[in-house]
């Protein structure tokens, strides 16, 4: 159980793109839900992601009537993942952060259930869709995407999970250290680790307006998920090369067979061309795969992710053990060694 003696603060990170028709109703519903927890201090961080409608004016209106509202206005449309990142970057003081959509697809009352799971010790509570109210096309493409992701990604990324989730402040601090440009936040959160738990819910339909994710953006998003968490596509080049080179051996056997059994069918030069074609294109792919392997390493290095995240640093009094080495940047956990995270999960704040 988390320590609830001190008042805890919970920040909502709320990306907004063309939601003028939804904002007021959304905020009302959110306030209604948060009223169930008068023991917590809430903060609402709205991030306007270059909306073309009156969303900004609506948000500034909320800001005037409620001092707990923060409005960030991005200079243009940077996309949902960047909007959430901007919100997380200013939410680092909160004890827990909840990310949710502002089109009323993510029910506010579910976020209150997340808080209970957090207080019981979960560091991440992700909302998993029990049902999807999407078109058959979106359902089948999503299925194919998760199937690929399961097979290729280096970390297990849960299925049917969007960005609706609660994160403990330690997780928010760690996620903030991932500064890659092509962002796939749910992959980053999975990569960070800590205690992650699922909460099943039924996703509602969008209240008003249209989805800000056209097919083009969905494809790019899926590619970010796979390319950001796997170099398997690069290694596939080599594998294909070996298969095609293997064909050249089969081809050679076939040619030999024709020569021996039906010598009258063998056209001069045919064997050389046939075998050579498979052998050479196979070799080329293998060598491209070699380049791909180096490229993959450069890519991973260029992402410059933290090497690991600490959940506990209970340092001894031994004078020789003053710092923990092996990382590229200092861990945020190191500065907080006075906070103890034992198996009892007692948190001193
Ligand atoms: N959104 C955003 N920037 C964008 C597209 C969407 O901030 O470029 C916000 C949008 O306002 C909503 C959330 O991200 O709060 C999810 O977007 P949407 O409902 O369009 O996606 P879907 O639910 O269809 O996946
Ligand atoms: Mg939506």
Short mmCIF file of C-alpha atoms and ligand atoms in Angstrom, two decimals:
data_model
loop_
_atom_site.label_atom_id
_atom_site.label_comp_id
_atom_site.label_asym_id
_atom_site.label_seq_id
_atom_site.Cartn_x
_atom_site.Cartn_y
_atom_site.Cartn_z
CA UNK A 1 0.00 0.00 0.00
CA UNK A 2 1.16 3.44 -0.76
CA UNK A 3 1.50 5.91 2.06
CA UNK A 4 -1.59 8.07 2.05
CA UNK A 5 -0.77 10.21 5.08
CA UNK A 6 0.43 13.14 2.98
CA UNK A 7 -1.94 14.56 0.37
CA UNK A 8 -1.13 13.10 -3.00
CA UNK A 9 -1.38 14.98 -6.27
CA UNK A 10 -2.71 13.46 -9.46
CA UNK A 11 -2.21 15.15 -12.80
CA UNK A 12 -4.25 14.41 -15.91
CA UNK A 13 -2.48 14.84 -19.25
CA UNK A 14 -5.10 15.59 -21.88
CA UNK A 15 -4.19 15.96 -25.57
CA UNK A 16 -6.59 18.07 -27.60
CA UNK A 17 -6.89 18.27 -31.36
CA UNK A 18 -10.06 19.81 -32.78
CA UNK A 19 -12.19 18.92 -29.77
CA UNK A 20 -14.03 22.25 -29.31
CA UNK A 21 -17.37 20.42 -29.25
CA UNK A 22 -16.18 17.96 -26.61
CA UNK A 23 -14.04 19.99 -24.20
CA UNK A 24 -16.75 21.38 -21.92
CA UNK A 25 -18.66 18.14 -21.57
CA UNK A 26 -15.42 16.25 -21.11
CA UNK A 27 -14.19 18.53 -18.35
CA UNK A 28 -17.55 18.36 -16.61
CA UNK A 29 -17.52 14.55 -16.66
CA UNK A 30 -13.94 14.51 -15.44
CA UNK A 31 -14.78 16.82 -12.52
CA UNK A 32 -17.78 14.64 -11.68
CA UNK A 33 -15.55 11.57 -11.54
CA UNK A 34 -12.78 13.21 -9.51
CA UNK A 35 -15.30 14.34 -6.90
CA UNK A 36 -15.26 10.74 -5.69
CA UNK A 37 -11.75 11.35 -4.35
CA UNK A 38 -11.77 14.53 -2.24
CA UNK A 39 -8.64 13.23 -0.47
CA UNK A 40 -6.51 13.81 -3.58
CA UNK A 41 -5.32 17.03 -5.23
CA UNK A 42 -6.08 17.03 -8.93
CA UNK A 43 -4.45 18.99 -11.72
CA UNK A 44 -5.57 19.05 -15.36
CA UNK A 45 -2.94 19.61 -18.03
CA UNK A 46 -4.55 20.20 -21.41
CA UNK A 47 -2.25 20.20 -24.42
CA UNK A 48 -3.66 21.90 -27.49
CA UNK A 49 -1.98 20.17 -30.43
CA UNK A 50 -2.42 22.88 -33.09
CA UNK A 51 -6.21 22.57 -33.28
CA UNK A 52 -7.85 24.32 -36.27
CA UNK A 53 -11.11 24.95 -34.40
CA UNK A 54 -11.88 26.91 -31.22
CA UNK A 55 -10.38 24.35 -28.85
CA UNK A 56 -7.76 26.79 -27.54
CA UNK A 57 -10.38 29.40 -26.64
CA UNK A 58 -12.44 26.71 -24.90
CA UNK A 59 -9.40 25.58 -22.92
CA UNK A 60 -8.49 29.11 -21.88
CA UNK A 61 -12.12 29.47 -20.74
CA UNK A 62 -11.68 26.41 -18.50
CA UNK A 63 -8.43 27.89 -17.21
CA UNK A 64 -10.28 31.02 -16.08
CA UNK A 65 -12.92 29.08 -14.16
CA UNK A 66 -10.63 26.46 -12.63
CA UNK A 67 -7.14 27.27 -11.33
CA UNK A 68 -6.20 23.58 -11.41
CA UNK A 69 -6.26 23.72 -15.22
CA UNK A 70 -2.98 24.21 -17.10
CA UNK A 71 -3.07 24.88 -20.83
CA UNK A 72 -0.12 24.13 -23.08
CA UNK A 73 -0.48 25.30 -26.66
CA UNK A 74 1.84 23.64 -29.18
CA UNK A 75 2.97 25.87 -32.04
CA UNK A 76 1.48 23.51 -34.64
CA UNK A 77 0.04 20.02 -34.91
CA UNK A 78 2.81 17.69 -33.70
CA UNK A 79 0.63 14.61 -33.35
CA UNK A 80 -0.94 12.85 -30.41
CA UNK A 81 2.26 11.20 -29.13
CA UNK A 82 4.14 14.51 -29.00
CA UNK A 83 1.21 16.28 -27.34
CA UNK A 84 1.20 13.65 -24.59
CA UNK A 85 5.00 13.93 -24.29
CA UNK A 86 4.74 17.70 -23.80
CA UNK A 87 2.15 17.17 -21.06
CA UNK A 88 4.24 14.50 -19.31
CA UNK A 89 7.23 16.85 -19.37
CA UNK A 90 5.41 19.36 -17.16
CA UNK A 91 3.69 16.77 -14.96
CA UNK A 92 6.82 15.49 -13.22
CA UNK A 93 5.84 16.95 -9.84
CA UNK A 94 2.65 14.92 -9.54
CA UNK A 95 2.62 11.66 -7.60
CA UNK A 96 0.65 9.98 -10.38
CA UNK A 97 -0.16 10.99 -13.93
CA UNK A 98 -3.13 9.81 -15.95
CA UNK A 99 -3.11 10.16 -19.73
CA UNK A 100 -6.48 10.09 -21.44
CA UNK A 101 -8.22 11.22 -24.64
CA UNK A 102 -10.52 14.23 -24.57
CA UNK A 103 -13.17 12.91 -26.98
CA UNK A 104 -14.97 10.98 -24.19
CA UNK A 105 -13.87 7.62 -25.57
CA UNK A 106 -11.95 6.95 -22.37
CA UNK A 107 -14.51 7.10 -19.53
CA UNK A 108 -13.31 9.35 -16.65
CA UNK A 109 -14.69 6.97 -13.99
CA UNK A 110 -12.24 4.29 -15.19
CA UNK A 111 -9.39 6.63 -14.28
CA UNK A 112 -10.70 6.69 -10.69
CA UNK A 113 -10.50 2.88 -10.61
CA UNK A 114 -6.90 3.22 -11.78
CA UNK A 115 -6.11 5.32 -8.73
CA UNK A 116 -7.20 2.50 -6.43
CA UNK A 117 -4.90 0.05 -8.21
CA UNK A 118 -2.07 2.57 -7.96
CA UNK A 119 -2.64 2.94 -4.23
CA UNK A 120 -2.50 -0.84 -3.96
CA UNK A 121 1.01 -0.75 -5.40
CA UNK A 122 0.81 -0.76 -9.20
CA UNK A 123 3.27 1.64 -10.90
CA UNK A 124 1.49 1.54 -14.25
CA UNK A 125 -2.20 0.81 -14.75
CA UNK A 126 -3.07 0.52 -18.41
CA UNK A 127 -6.63 0.41 -19.62
CA UNK A 128 -7.19 -2.62 -21.79
CA UNK A 129 -10.15 -2.66 -24.13
CA UNK A 130 -12.53 -5.49 -23.42
CA UNK A 131 -14.54 -4.53 -26.45
CA UNK A 132 -13.69 -2.38 -29.43
CA UNK A 133 -16.36 -0.27 -31.05
CA UNK A 134 -14.40 0.13 -34.24
CA UNK A 135 -14.99 -0.71 -37.86
CA UNK A 136 -14.12 -4.23 -39.07
CA UNK A 137 -11.25 -2.67 -41.00
CA UNK A 138 -9.72 -1.03 -37.92
CA UNK A 139 -10.22 -4.20 -35.90
CA UNK A 140 -8.51 -6.44 -38.43
CA UNK A 141 -5.59 -4.07 -39.08
CA UNK A 142 -5.12 -3.67 -35.32
CA UNK A 143 -5.08 -7.44 -34.92
CA UNK A 144 -2.42 -7.82 -37.64
CA UNK A 145 -0.37 -5.02 -36.10
CA UNK A 146 -0.35 -6.57 -32.62
CA UNK A 147 0.45 -9.97 -34.08
CA UNK A 148 3.55 -8.55 -35.82
CA UNK A 149 4.50 -6.50 -32.77
CA UNK A 150 4.29 -9.61 -30.56
CA UNK A 151 6.65 -11.51 -32.80
CA UNK A 152 9.15 -8.74 -33.51
CA UNK A 153 9.41 -6.34 -30.58
CA UNK A 154 12.07 -6.86 -27.89
CA UNK A 155 9.63 -6.06 -25.08
CA UNK A 156 6.15 -7.41 -24.58
CA UNK A 157 3.69 -4.67 -25.53
CA UNK A 158 0.18 -5.48 -24.31
CA UNK A 159 -2.60 -5.88 -26.88
CA UNK A 160 -5.62 -3.64 -27.30
CA UNK A 161 -4.12 -0.99 -25.09
CA UNK A 162 -4.11 2.63 -26.12
CA UNK A 163 -2.44 5.48 -24.30
CA UNK A 164 -5.10 5.62 -21.59
CA UNK A 165 -3.06 4.79 -18.50
CA UNK A 166 -1.90 5.83 -15.07
CA UNK A 167 1.80 6.14 -14.30
CA UNK A 168 3.50 6.58 -10.96
CA UNK A 169 5.89 9.55 -10.79
CA UNK A 170 8.90 7.21 -10.97
CA UNK A 171 7.62 5.86 -14.27
CA UNK A 172 6.95 9.37 -15.60
CA UNK A 173 10.53 10.34 -14.69
CA UNK A 174 11.91 7.32 -16.55
CA UNK A 175 9.69 7.82 -19.61
CA UNK A 176 10.97 11.40 -19.71
CA UNK A 177 14.48 10.08 -20.32
CA UNK A 178 13.44 8.49 -23.61
CA UNK A 179 13.93 11.32 -26.06
CA UNK A 180 13.58 9.49 -29.39
CA UNK A 181 11.84 11.46 -32.11
CA UNK A 182 9.61 8.76 -33.60
CA UNK A 183 7.69 8.07 -30.45
CA UNK A 184 5.59 5.03 -29.61
CA UNK A 185 4.71 5.82 -26.02
CA UNK A 186 3.00 2.59 -25.07
CA UNK A 187 6.16 0.75 -26.18
CA UNK A 188 8.34 3.09 -24.13
CA UNK A 189 6.19 2.55 -21.04
CA UNK A 190 6.43 -1.23 -21.53
CA UNK A 191 10.22 -0.87 -21.98
CA UNK A 192 10.58 1.07 -18.72
CA UNK A 193 9.32 -1.83 -16.61
CA UNK A 194 8.13 -1.51 -12.98
CA UNK A 195 4.93 -3.12 -11.80
CA UNK A 196 2.38 -2.88 -14.62
CA UNK A 197 -1.22 -3.98 -14.32
CA UNK A 198 -4.16 -4.07 -16.71
CA UNK A 199 -7.63 -2.72 -16.05
CA UNK A 200 -10.34 -3.99 -18.41
CA UNK A 201 -12.84 -1.46 -19.71
CA UNK A 202 -15.31 -0.87 -22.52
CA UNK A 203 -14.30 1.93 -24.82
CA UNK A 204 -17.05 4.36 -25.74
CA UNK A 205 -17.67 5.94 -29.09
CA UNK A 206 -16.22 9.37 -29.86
CA UNK A 207 -18.68 12.00 -28.62
CA UNK A 208 -18.38 14.55 -31.47
CA UNK A 209 -16.05 15.30 -34.34
CA UNK A 210 -13.86 12.87 -36.26
CA UNK A 211 -10.81 10.80 -35.43
CA UNK A 212 -7.54 12.68 -35.78
CA UNK A 213 -5.90 9.46 -36.91
CA UNK A 214 -6.36 9.01 -40.65
CA UNK A 215 -5.07 5.80 -42.26
CA UNK A 216 -1.79 7.46 -43.21
CA UNK A 217 -1.10 8.39 -39.59
CA UNK A 218 -2.10 4.91 -38.45
CA UNK A 219 0.41 3.28 -40.81
CA UNK A 220 3.17 5.61 -39.64
CA UNK A 221 2.24 4.92 -36.03
CA UNK A 222 2.34 1.15 -36.59
CA UNK A 223 5.74 1.50 -38.30
CA UNK A 224 7.05 3.48 -35.32
CA UNK A 225 5.94 0.68 -33.03
CA UNK A 226 7.73 -2.00 -34.99
CA UNK A 227 10.80 -0.09 -36.14
CA UNK A 228 11.26 1.59 -32.76
CA UNK A 229 11.32 -1.66 -30.83
CA UNK A 230 12.88 -4.12 -33.22
CA UNK A 231 15.71 -4.38 -35.73
CA UNK A 232 14.27 -7.68 -36.97
CA UNK A 233 13.28 -6.24 -40.39
CA UNK A 234 16.97 -5.51 -41.05
CA UNK A 235 17.99 -9.00 -40.07
CA UNK A 236 15.31 -10.40 -42.38
CA UNK A 237 17.37 -9.27 -45.38
CA UNK A 238 20.13 -11.75 -44.53
CA UNK A 239 17.68 -14.55 -43.93
CA UNK A 240 16.10 -13.98 -47.33
CA UNK A 241 19.59 -13.99 -48.85
CA UNK A 242 20.36 -17.40 -47.41
CA UNK A 243 17.08 -18.80 -48.70
CA UNK A 244 17.70 -17.51 -52.22
CA UNK A 245 21.31 -18.75 -52.21
CA UNK A 246 19.92 -22.11 -51.14
CA UNK A 247 17.83 -22.10 -54.32
CA UNK A 248 21.03 -21.91 -56.36
CA UNK A 249 22.06 -25.31 -54.94
CA UNK A 250 18.67 -26.78 -55.83
CA UNK A 251 18.99 -25.22 -59.27
CA UNK A 252 22.45 -26.73 -59.73
CA UNK A 253 21.10 -30.17 -58.81
CA UNK A 254 18.22 -29.74 -61.24
CA UNK A 255 20.57 -28.68 -64.03
CA UNK A 256 22.82 -31.65 -63.34
CA UNK A 257 19.79 -33.93 -63.41
CA UNK A 258 18.65 -32.59 -66.79
CA UNK A 259 22.21 -32.96 -68.17
CA UNK A 260 22.41 -36.60 -67.12
CA UNK A 261 18.88 -37.77 -67.87
CA UNK A 262 17.78 -35.61 -70.87
CA UNK A 263 21.01 -34.13 -72.32
CA UNK A 264 19.08 -33.10 -75.47
CA UNK A 265 17.04 -30.51 -73.41
CA UNK A 266 20.07 -28.72 -72.01
CA UNK A 267 20.58 -25.37 -73.78
CA UNK A 268 24.25 -24.21 -73.66
CA UNK A 269 24.83 -21.48 -71.04
CA UNK A 270 21.46 -22.06 -69.38
CA UNK A 271 22.92 -23.79 -66.34
CA UNK A 272 25.43 -21.01 -65.78
CA UNK A 273 22.77 -18.28 -66.00
CA UNK A 274 20.19 -20.05 -63.85
CA UNK A 275 22.53 -21.00 -61.03
CA UNK A 276 24.37 -17.67 -61.22
CA UNK A 277 21.17 -15.66 -60.92
CA UNK A 278 20.13 -17.25 -57.62
CA UNK A 279 23.65 -17.33 -56.25
CA UNK A 280 24.45 -13.70 -57.00
CA UNK A 281 21.18 -12.19 -55.86
CA UNK A 282 21.36 -14.32 -52.73
CA UNK A 283 24.89 -13.16 -51.99
CA UNK A 284 23.88 -9.54 -52.52
CA UNK A 285 21.05 -9.85 -50.01
CA UNK A 286 23.35 -11.52 -47.49
CA UNK A 287 25.84 -8.67 -47.80
CA UNK A 288 23.04 -6.10 -47.52
CA UNK A 289 21.98 -7.89 -44.39
CA UNK A 290 25.51 -7.50 -43.02
CA UNK A 291 25.25 -3.76 -43.64
CA UNK A 292 21.78 -3.90 -42.05
CA UNK A 293 23.21 -5.47 -38.90
CA UNK A 294 25.67 -2.61 -38.49
CA UNK A 295 22.94 -0.11 -39.33
CA UNK A 296 20.74 -1.68 -36.66
CA UNK A 297 23.47 -1.18 -34.07
CA UNK A 298 23.96 2.43 -35.12
CA UNK A 299 20.19 2.93 -34.92
CA UNK A 300 19.94 1.55 -31.40
CA UNK A 301 22.91 3.68 -30.36
CA UNK A 302 21.36 6.76 -31.98
CA UNK A 303 18.10 6.25 -30.04
CA UNK A 304 20.27 6.89 -26.98
CA UNK A 305 17.83 5.31 -24.57
CA UNK A 306 18.66 4.91 -20.92
CA UNK A 307 20.49 1.63 -20.40
CA UNK A 308 18.25 0.65 -17.51
CA UNK A 309 15.86 2.05 -14.93
CA UNK A 310 16.26 1.54 -11.21
CA UNK A 311 13.32 0.60 -9.01
CA UNK A 312 15.40 0.52 -5.84
CA UNK A 313 18.84 1.71 -4.85
CA UNK A 314 19.41 0.68 -1.27
CA UNK A 315 23.02 1.67 -0.99
CA UNK A 316 25.16 0.38 1.83
CA UNK A 317 27.33 2.55 4.04
CA UNK A 318 30.51 1.10 2.51
CA UNK A 319 32.63 4.07 1.39
CA UNK A 320 33.77 2.29 -1.79
CA UNK A 321 30.22 2.06 -3.13
CA UNK A 322 29.43 5.69 -3.72
CA UNK A 323 28.05 5.61 -7.24
CA UNK A 324 26.35 3.12 -9.49
CA UNK A 325 28.11 2.89 -12.84
CA UNK A 326 27.06 1.48 -16.17
CA UNK A 327 24.64 4.03 -17.54
CA UNK A 328 24.93 6.79 -20.05
CA UNK A 329 23.08 9.37 -17.99
CA UNK A 330 22.50 9.65 -14.25
CA UNK A 331 19.41 7.82 -13.16
CA UNK A 332 16.66 9.82 -11.58
CA UNK A 333 16.32 7.07 -9.01
CA UNK A 334 19.83 7.73 -7.78
CA UNK A 335 18.91 11.13 -6.50
CA UNK A 336 16.08 9.61 -4.58
CA UNK A 337 17.79 6.85 -2.70
CA UNK A 338 16.31 8.14 0.52
CA UNK A 339 12.99 6.91 -0.77
CA UNK A 340 12.73 3.26 -0.06
CA UNK A 341 10.84 0.80 -2.21
CA UNK A 342 10.89 -2.50 -0.39
CA UNK A 343 8.89 -5.63 -0.98
CA UNK A 344 6.23 -4.19 1.28
CA UNK A 345 6.06 -1.37 -1.29
CA UNK A 346 6.05 1.26 1.38
CA UNK A 347 6.68 4.64 -0.18
CA UNK A 348 8.14 7.49 1.79
CA UNK A 349 7.36 10.81 0.29
N1 LIG B 1 -5.04 14.16 -30.83
C1 LIG B 1 -3.94 15.04 -30.75
N2 LIG B 1 -3.24 15.30 -31.89
C2 LIG B 1 -3.52 14.71 -33.09
C3 LIG B 1 -4.61 13.79 -33.15
C4 LIG B 1 -5.34 13.54 -32.00
O1 LIG B 1 -3.63 15.58 -29.69
O2 LIG B 1 -2.84 15.00 -34.08
C5 LIG B 1 -5.81 13.88 -29.59
C6 LIG B 1 -7.34 13.95 -29.74
O3 LIG B 1 -7.82 15.23 -29.44
C7 LIG B 1 -7.79 12.91 -28.72
C8 LIG B 1 -6.68 11.89 -28.72
O4 LIG B 1 -5.52 12.56 -29.22
O5 LIG B 1 -7.92 13.47 -27.43
C9 LIG B 1 -6.99 10.66 -29.56
O6 LIG B 1 -7.25 11.03 -30.88
P1 LIG B 1 -8.44 10.40 -31.76
O7 LIG B 1 -9.69 10.33 -30.97
O8 LIG B 1 -8.49 11.18 -33.01
O9 LIG B 1 -7.88 8.94 -32.05
P2 LIG B 1 -8.69 7.55 -32.02
O10 LIG B 1 -9.48 7.53 -30.75
O11 LIG B 1 -9.54 7.55 -33.24
O12 LIG B 1 -7.61 6.51 -32.05
MG1 LIG B 2 -10.81 8.96 -30.17
#
